[in-house]
mmCIF file of C-alpha atoms and ligand atoms in Angstrom:
data_model
loop_
_atom_site.group_PDB
_atom_site.id
_atom_site.type_symbol
_atom_site.label_atom_id
_atom_site.label_comp_id
_atom_site.label_asym_id
_atom_site.label_seq_id
_atom_site.Cartn_x
_atom_site.Cartn_y
_atom_site.Cartn_z
ATOM 1 C CA MET A 89 -21.378 -16.679 24.183
ATOM 2 C CA SER A 90 -21.728 -19.803 22.080
ATOM 3 C CA TYR A 91 -18.445 -21.674 21.484
ATOM 4 C CA THR A 92 -19.247 -24.026 18.617
ATOM 5 C CA LYS A 93 -15.800 -25.088 17.423
ATOM 6 C CA ARG A 94 -12.501 -25.232 19.318
ATOM 7 C CA ASN A 95 -9.762 -22.910 18.208
ATOM 8 C CA ASP A 96 -7.417 -25.792 17.312
ATOM 9 C CA GLY A 97 -10.125 -28.113 15.976
ATOM 10 C CA ARG A 98 -10.129 -30.531 18.945
ATOM 11 C CA LYS A 99 -13.269 -32.302 20.181
ATOM 12 C CA PHE A 100 -14.584 -30.784 23.428
ATOM 13 C CA GLU A 101 -13.531 -33.876 25.422
ATOM 14 C CA GLU A 102 -10.119 -34.144 23.762
ATOM 15 C CA THR A 103 -6.779 -33.135 25.287
ATOM 16 C CA ARG A 104 -3.953 -31.690 23.267
ATOM 17 C CA GLU A 105 -1.243 -34.090 22.091
ATOM 18 C CA ILE A 106 0.672 -35.523 25.070
ATOM 19 C CA LYS A 107 4.301 -36.630 25.179
ATOM 20 C CA ALA A 108 5.932 -38.104 28.280
ATOM 21 C CA GLU A 109 9.451 -39.272 29.028
ATOM 22 C CA VAL A 110 11.346 -40.289 32.173
ATOM 23 C CA GLY A 111 15.041 -40.134 33.013
ATOM 24 C CA VAL A 112 15.678 -36.717 31.470
ATOM 25 C CA ILE A 113 18.014 -35.349 34.204
ATOM 26 C CA LYS A 114 21.094 -37.484 34.820
ATOM 27 C CA ASN A 115 21.932 -35.989 38.231
ATOM 28 C CA ALA A 116 18.457 -36.389 39.739
ATOM 29 C CA GLN A 117 17.297 -39.540 41.544
ATOM 30 C CA GLY A 118 14.241 -39.447 39.304
ATOM 31 C CA SER A 119 13.097 -37.139 36.544
ATOM 32 C CA ALA A 120 10.466 -36.700 33.869
ATOM 33 C CA LYS A 121 9.257 -34.440 31.111
ATOM 34 C CA PHE A 122 5.554 -34.014 30.375
ATOM 35 C CA GLN A 123 4.324 -32.076 27.378
ATOM 36 C CA ILE A 124 0.679 -31.313 26.620
ATOM 37 C CA GLY A 125 0.259 -29.188 23.509
ATOM 38 C CA GLU A 126 2.689 -26.295 23.817
ATOM 39 C CA THR A 127 2.984 -26.587 27.619
ATOM 40 C CA ILE A 128 6.171 -28.353 28.739
ATOM 41 C CA ALA A 129 7.046 -29.301 32.340
ATOM 42 C CA VAL A 130 10.218 -30.966 33.584
ATOM 43 C CA ALA A 131 10.457 -32.435 37.087
ATOM 44 C CA GLY A 132 13.462 -33.586 39.096
ATOM 45 C CA VAL A 133 13.361 -35.538 42.364
ATOM 46 C CA TYR A 134 16.255 -35.328 44.851
ATOM 47 C CA GLY A 135 16.338 -37.463 47.978
ATOM 48 C CA PRO A 136 15.375 -38.906 50.349
ATOM 49 C CA ARG A 137 18.109 -36.825 51.975
ATOM 50 C CA ASN A 138 18.639 -35.185 55.370
ATOM 51 C CA LEU A 139 16.323 -32.269 56.041
ATOM 52 C CA TYR A 140 17.779 -29.064 57.439
ATOM 53 C CA PRO A 141 17.017 -26.976 59.420
ATOM 54 C CA LYS A 142 16.258 -29.835 61.800
ATOM 55 C CA PHE A 143 13.069 -28.338 63.237
ATOM 56 C CA LEU A 144 11.409 -29.052 59.861
ATOM 57 C CA GLN A 145 12.052 -32.792 60.275
ATOM 58 C CA ASP A 146 9.269 -35.275 61.046
ATOM 59 C CA PRO A 147 10.546 -38.201 63.179
ATOM 60 C CA GLU A 148 7.593 -40.334 62.002
ATOM 61 C CA LYS A 149 8.058 -40.023 58.231
ATOM 62 C CA GLY A 150 9.791 -38.191 55.411
ATOM 63 C CA VAL A 151 8.649 -34.762 54.225
ATOM 64 C CA LEU A 152 7.608 -34.136 50.616
ATOM 65 C CA ARG A 153 8.692 -30.672 49.472
ATOM 66 C CA CYS A 154 7.713 -29.218 46.093
ATOM 67 C CA ASN A 155 8.947 -26.190 44.230
ATOM 68 C CA TYR A 156 7.213 -24.917 41.073
ATOM 69 C CA ASN A 157 8.957 -22.404 38.845
ATOM 70 C CA MET A 158 8.350 -20.937 35.405
ATOM 71 C CA PHE A 159 11.358 -20.163 33.215
ATOM 72 C CA SER A 160 11.623 -16.451 32.423
ATOM 73 C CA PHE A 161 11.286 -17.210 28.721
ATOM 74 C CA SER A 162 8.390 -19.696 29.079
ATOM 75 C CA VAL A 163 5.810 -17.077 28.036
ATOM 76 C CA ASP A 164 5.676 -14.235 25.483
ATOM 77 C CA ASP A 165 6.335 -11.588 28.143
ATOM 78 C CA ARG A 166 9.413 -12.285 30.211
ATOM 79 C CA ILE A 167 8.600 -13.491 33.759
ATOM 80 C CA ARG A 168 10.574 -11.937 36.589
ATOM 81 C CA PRO A 169 12.808 -14.692 38.038
ATOM 82 C CA GLY A 170 12.358 -15.802 41.629
ATOM 83 C CA PRO A 171 9.412 -16.792 43.799
ATOM 84 C CA SER A 172 6.049 -15.062 43.413
ATOM 85 C CA ARG A 173 2.684 -15.371 45.182
ATOM 86 C CA ARG A 174 1.516 -17.536 42.246
ATOM 87 C CA SER A 175 4.559 -19.858 42.293
ATOM 88 C CA ARG A 176 4.212 -20.319 46.066
ATOM 89 C CA GLU A 177 0.534 -21.221 45.690
ATOM 90 C CA ILE A 178 1.248 -23.701 42.880
ATOM 91 C CA SER A 179 4.156 -25.260 44.820
ATOM 92 C CA LEU A 180 1.755 -25.830 47.727
ATOM 93 C CA VAL A 181 -1.056 -27.334 45.647
ATOM 94 C CA THR A 182 1.472 -29.525 43.807
ATOM 95 C CA GLN A 183 2.690 -30.890 47.158
ATOM 96 C CA ARG A 184 -0.902 -31.531 48.294
ATOM 97 C CA SER A 185 -1.823 -33.203 45.002
ATOM 98 C CA LEU A 186 1.108 -35.637 45.210
ATOM 99 C CA ALA A 187 1.197 -36.334 48.973
ATOM 100 C CA PRO A 188 -1.713 -38.853 49.046
ATOM 101 C CA ALA A 189 0.115 -41.002 46.471
ATOM 102 C CA VAL A 190 3.499 -41.275 48.186
ATOM 103 C CA ASN A 191 4.467 -43.239 51.262
ATOM 104 C CA LEU A 192 7.446 -41.738 53.093
ATOM 105 C CA ASN A 193 7.097 -43.816 56.287
ATOM 106 C CA GLU A 194 10.464 -45.459 55.638
ATOM 107 C CA PHE A 195 12.294 -42.125 55.630
ATOM 108 C CA PRO A 196 11.919 -40.416 59.042
ATOM 109 C CA ASN A 197 13.656 -37.022 59.358
ATOM 110 C CA ALA A 198 14.356 -36.955 55.618
ATOM 111 C CA VAL A 199 13.060 -34.810 52.764
ATOM 112 C CA VAL A 200 12.150 -35.703 49.215
ATOM 113 C CA ASP A 201 12.555 -32.591 47.089
ATOM 114 C CA VAL A 202 10.541 -32.222 43.901
ATOM 115 C CA PHE A 203 11.495 -29.403 41.554
ATOM 116 C CA VAL A 204 9.075 -28.550 38.741
ATOM 117 C CA GLU A 205 10.282 -26.257 35.973
ATOM 118 C CA ILE A 206 7.926 -24.935 33.315
ATOM 119 C CA ILE A 207 9.986 -24.549 30.170
ATOM 120 C CA GLN A 208 7.137 -23.414 27.939
ATOM 121 C CA ALA A 209 3.644 -22.293 28.991
ATOM 122 C CA ASP A 210 0.372 -22.378 27.079
ATOM 123 C CA ALA A 211 -2.007 -22.828 30.059
ATOM 124 C CA GLY A 212 -2.391 -25.891 32.271
ATOM 125 C CA THR A 213 1.104 -25.621 33.699
ATOM 126 C CA ARG A 214 0.252 -26.724 37.259
ATOM 127 C CA CYS A 215 -1.375 -29.898 35.868
ATOM 128 C CA ALA A 216 1.530 -30.641 33.513
ATOM 129 C CA GLY A 217 3.903 -30.083 36.455
ATOM 130 C CA ILE A 218 1.977 -32.527 38.664
ATOM 131 C CA CYS A 219 2.006 -35.164 35.892
ATOM 132 C CA ALA A 220 5.766 -34.757 35.419
ATOM 133 C CA ALA A 221 6.412 -34.767 39.177
ATOM 134 C CA SER A 222 4.493 -37.984 39.842
ATOM 135 C CA MET A 223 6.431 -39.738 37.065
ATOM 136 C CA ALA A 224 9.712 -38.402 38.467
ATOM 137 C CA LEU A 225 8.803 -39.709 41.956
ATOM 138 C CA ALA A 226 8.101 -43.159 40.497
ATOM 139 C CA ASP A 227 11.341 -42.987 38.505
ATOM 140 C CA ALA A 228 13.195 -42.204 41.749
ATOM 141 C CA GLY A 229 11.784 -45.397 43.286
ATOM 142 C CA ILE A 230 9.796 -43.568 45.983
ATOM 143 C CA PRO A 231 7.101 -45.956 47.303
ATOM 144 C CA MET A 232 3.766 -44.914 45.783
ATOM 145 C CA LYS A 233 0.259 -46.322 45.830
ATOM 146 C CA ASP A 234 -0.607 -44.756 42.459
ATOM 147 C CA LEU A 235 0.599 -42.244 39.897
ATOM 148 C CA VAL A 236 -1.077 -38.838 39.929
ATOM 149 C CA ALA A 237 -2.623 -37.616 36.676
ATOM 150 C CA ALA A 238 -3.808 -34.036 36.285
ATOM 151 C CA VAL A 239 -5.633 -32.011 33.661
ATOM 152 C CA GLY A 240 -7.498 -28.734 33.347
ATOM 153 C CA VAL A 241 -11.219 -28.879 32.628
ATOM 154 C CA GLY A 242 -13.692 -26.034 32.478
ATOM 155 C CA LYS A 243 -16.060 -23.970 30.417
ATOM 156 C CA VAL A 244 -15.281 -21.894 27.352
ATOM 157 C CA GLY A 245 -18.237 -19.754 26.277
ATOM 158 C CA ASP A 246 -21.147 -22.157 26.820
ATOM 159 C CA LYS A 247 -19.206 -25.441 26.390
ATOM 160 C CA ILE A 248 -17.615 -27.778 28.937
ATOM 161 C CA VAL A 249 -14.165 -28.699 27.622
ATOM 162 C CA VAL A 250 -11.049 -30.612 28.611
ATOM 163 C CA ASP A 251 -7.531 -29.153 28.657
ATOM 164 C CA LEU A 252 -8.004 -25.445 27.956
ATOM 165 C CA ASP A 253 -5.139 -23.779 26.115
ATOM 166 C CA LYS A 254 -4.187 -20.130 26.644
ATOM 167 C CA PHE A 255 -6.526 -18.935 23.878
ATOM 168 C CA GLU A 256 -9.416 -20.709 25.608
ATOM 169 C CA GLU A 257 -8.464 -19.493 29.113
ATOM 170 C CA ASP A 258 -8.515 -15.941 27.775
ATOM 171 C CA TYR A 259 -11.621 -16.474 25.595
ATOM 172 C CA GLU A 260 -13.402 -13.165 25.123
ATOM 173 C CA GLY A 261 -16.805 -14.829 25.580
ATOM 174 C CA GLY A 262 -15.786 -15.895 29.110
ATOM 175 C CA ALA A 263 -14.021 -18.974 30.465
ATOM 176 C CA SER A 264 -13.820 -20.928 33.729
ATOM 177 C CA ASP A 265 -10.845 -23.142 34.450
ATOM 178 C CA MET A 266 -10.915 -26.067 36.908
ATOM 179 C CA PRO A 267 -7.580 -27.888 37.303
ATOM 180 C CA ILE A 268 -7.971 -31.378 38.761
ATOM 181 C CA ALA A 269 -5.540 -34.094 39.837
ATOM 182 C CA MET A 270 -6.502 -37.712 40.421
ATOM 183 C CA LEU A 271 -5.155 -40.982 41.754
ATOM 184 C CA PRO A 272 -7.000 -42.879 39.039
ATOM 185 C CA ARG A 273 -6.746 -46.360 40.587
ATOM 186 C CA ASN A 274 -8.944 -45.436 43.571
ATOM 187 C CA ASN A 275 -10.836 -42.690 41.795
ATOM 188 C CA GLU A 276 -9.418 -40.280 44.411
ATOM 189 C CA ILE A 277 -9.273 -36.542 43.688
ATOM 190 C CA SER A 278 -6.226 -34.782 45.176
ATOM 191 C CA LEU A 279 -6.610 -31.363 43.534
ATOM 192 C CA LEU A 280 -9.677 -29.375 42.598
ATOM 193 C CA GLN A 281 -9.431 -25.647 42.082
ATOM 194 C CA LEU A 282 -11.793 -23.344 40.223
ATOM 195 C CA ASP A 283 -10.995 -20.069 38.556
ATOM 196 C CA GLY A 284 -14.336 -18.663 37.371
ATOM 197 C CA GLU A 285 -17.880 -19.952 37.829
ATOM 198 C CA LEU A 286 -19.495 -23.331 37.187
ATOM 199 C CA ASP A 287 -22.841 -24.601 38.498
ATOM 200 C CA VAL A 288 -23.177 -28.041 40.116
ATOM 201 C CA LYS A 289 -24.297 -29.720 36.879
ATOM 202 C CA GLU A 290 -21.359 -28.232 34.991
ATOM 203 C CA VAL A 291 -18.878 -29.282 37.700
ATOM 204 C CA LYS A 292 -20.182 -32.864 37.478
ATOM 205 C CA GLU A 293 -19.947 -32.885 33.691
ATOM 206 C CA ALA A 294 -16.438 -31.377 33.763
ATOM 207 C CA LEU A 295 -15.302 -33.892 36.410
ATOM 208 C CA GLU A 296 -16.606 -36.804 34.349
ATOM 209 C CA MET A 297 -14.678 -35.572 31.288
ATOM 210 C CA GLY A 298 -11.591 -34.855 33.414
ATOM 211 C CA LYS A 299 -11.698 -38.347 34.896
ATOM 212 C CA LYS A 300 -11.619 -39.952 31.437
ATOM 213 C CA ALA A 301 -8.745 -37.667 30.397
ATOM 214 C CA CYS A 302 -6.804 -38.591 33.568
ATOM 215 C CA GLU A 303 -7.230 -42.299 32.826
ATOM 216 C CA ASN A 304 -5.735 -41.693 29.394
ATOM 217 C CA ILE A 305 -2.896 -39.598 30.874
ATOM 218 C CA LEU A 306 -2.165 -42.385 33.371
ATOM 219 C CA GLU A 307 -1.649 -44.839 30.503
ATOM 220 C CA ILE A 308 0.802 -42.424 28.832
ATOM 221 C CA GLN A 309 2.685 -41.953 32.139
ATOM 222 C CA ARG A 310 2.880 -45.718 32.707
ATOM 223 C CA LYS A 311 4.105 -46.340 29.177
ATOM 224 C CA ALA A 312 6.881 -43.745 29.583
ATOM 225 C CA LEU A 313 8.050 -45.439 32.803
ATOM 226 C CA LYS A 314 7.944 -48.895 31.227
ATOM 227 C CA ASP A 315 9.771 -47.678 28.102
ATOM 228 C CA LYS A 316 12.694 -46.459 30.215
ATOM 229 C CA TYR A 317 13.252 -49.861 31.749
ATOM 230 C CA LYS A 318 12.651 -51.653 28.457
ATOM 231 C CA GLY A 319 15.459 -49.562 26.963
ATOM 232 C CA GLY A 320 17.703 -50.524 29.902
ATOM 233 C CA LYS A 321 18.474 -46.837 30.659
HETATM 234 O O1 LIG B 206 -0.729 -22.635 34.241
HETATM 235 P P1 LIG B 206 -1.979 -22.765 35.036
HETATM 236 O O2 LIG B 206 -3.215 -22.798 34.167
HETATM 237 O O3 LIG B 206 -1.926 -23.902 36.005
HETATM 238 O O4 LIG B 206 -2.028 -21.488 35.977
HETATM 239 P P2 LIG B 206 -2.657 -20.025 35.802
HETATM 240 O O5 LIG B 206 -2.119 -19.207 36.916
HETATM 241 O O6 LIG B 206 -4.140 -20.131 35.641
HETATM 242 O O7 LIG B 206 -2.009 -19.472 34.464
HETATM 243 C C1 LIG B 206 -2.579 -19.690 33.213
HETATM 244 C C2 LIG B 206 -1.590 -19.451 32.113
HETATM 245 O O8 LIG B 206 -1.263 -18.078 32.027
HETATM 246 C C3 LIG B 206 -0.222 -20.120 32.294
HETATM 247 O O9 LIG B 206 -0.222 -21.478 31.955
HETATM 248 C C4 LIG B 206 0.612 -19.316 31.348
HETATM 249 O O10 LIG B 206 0.440 -19.779 30.014
HETATM 250 C C5 LIG B 206 0.034 -17.920 31.511
HETATM 251 N N1 LIG B 206 0.823 -17.067 32.417
HETATM 252 C C6 LIG B 206 1.584 -16.051 31.868
HETATM 253 O O11 LIG B 206 1.573 -15.877 30.661
HETATM 254 N N2 LIG B 206 2.362 -15.269 32.692
HETATM 255 C C7 LIG B 206 2.365 -15.462 34.028
HETATM 256 N N3 LIG B 206 3.116 -14.676 34.808
HETATM 257 C C8 LIG B 206 1.598 -16.477 34.585
HETATM 258 C C9 LIG B 206 0.828 -17.260 33.751
#
């Protein structure tokens, strides 16, 4: 089905409005909030701290552990609290998206815990969570070679678009959603999933658009980190 105009009037290559802030949780070593449209993620980093049970420890380097959770009231229908198959999958892909950016060699036997909470969901929550988490890791002073920026790309009807919202993900004319995460400095991709169908040409086009969006997101993440230290917080 032809999708000629986006529901909210955005250009096809345009993300929703993005707001980013660090230092939002006083008791965490590092924390951040990342909002894209109506999707809001908050991340808190705790550690490096001792990892128990001990058999999970790595004597060579620290372990990065991620937990993704959606608040019960983050969507129209209440979500049942507690882990689900979906939250376990997203926790795992979040960990794998962030791991190439962090260097935990200085912290043998320790764990760095990253908690991602989705306060409000309007699609793209795993990407918003990854963006918030990478800012929180930087805020915590964890050694990193780059920030990680993430965004959903995909196809709505017959159009390749960036940052699908819930209306677009559920588009009656068909939609495919491809969340990606990047370490923009080295042009490295650390997450690529696909829900739906895209041909090779469409994947390339979507990746190109996603890459540009990630570069823009990176600037917003950097600015939020700089602003914190400018304000002397
Ligand atoms: O959020 P993301 O796109 O990364 O993951 P998804 O599993 O493809 O979910 C898409 C969207 O569906 C979420 O962002 C939520 O807005 C919504 N959702 C929901 O309403 N209830 C759920 N139990 C799970 C997801």
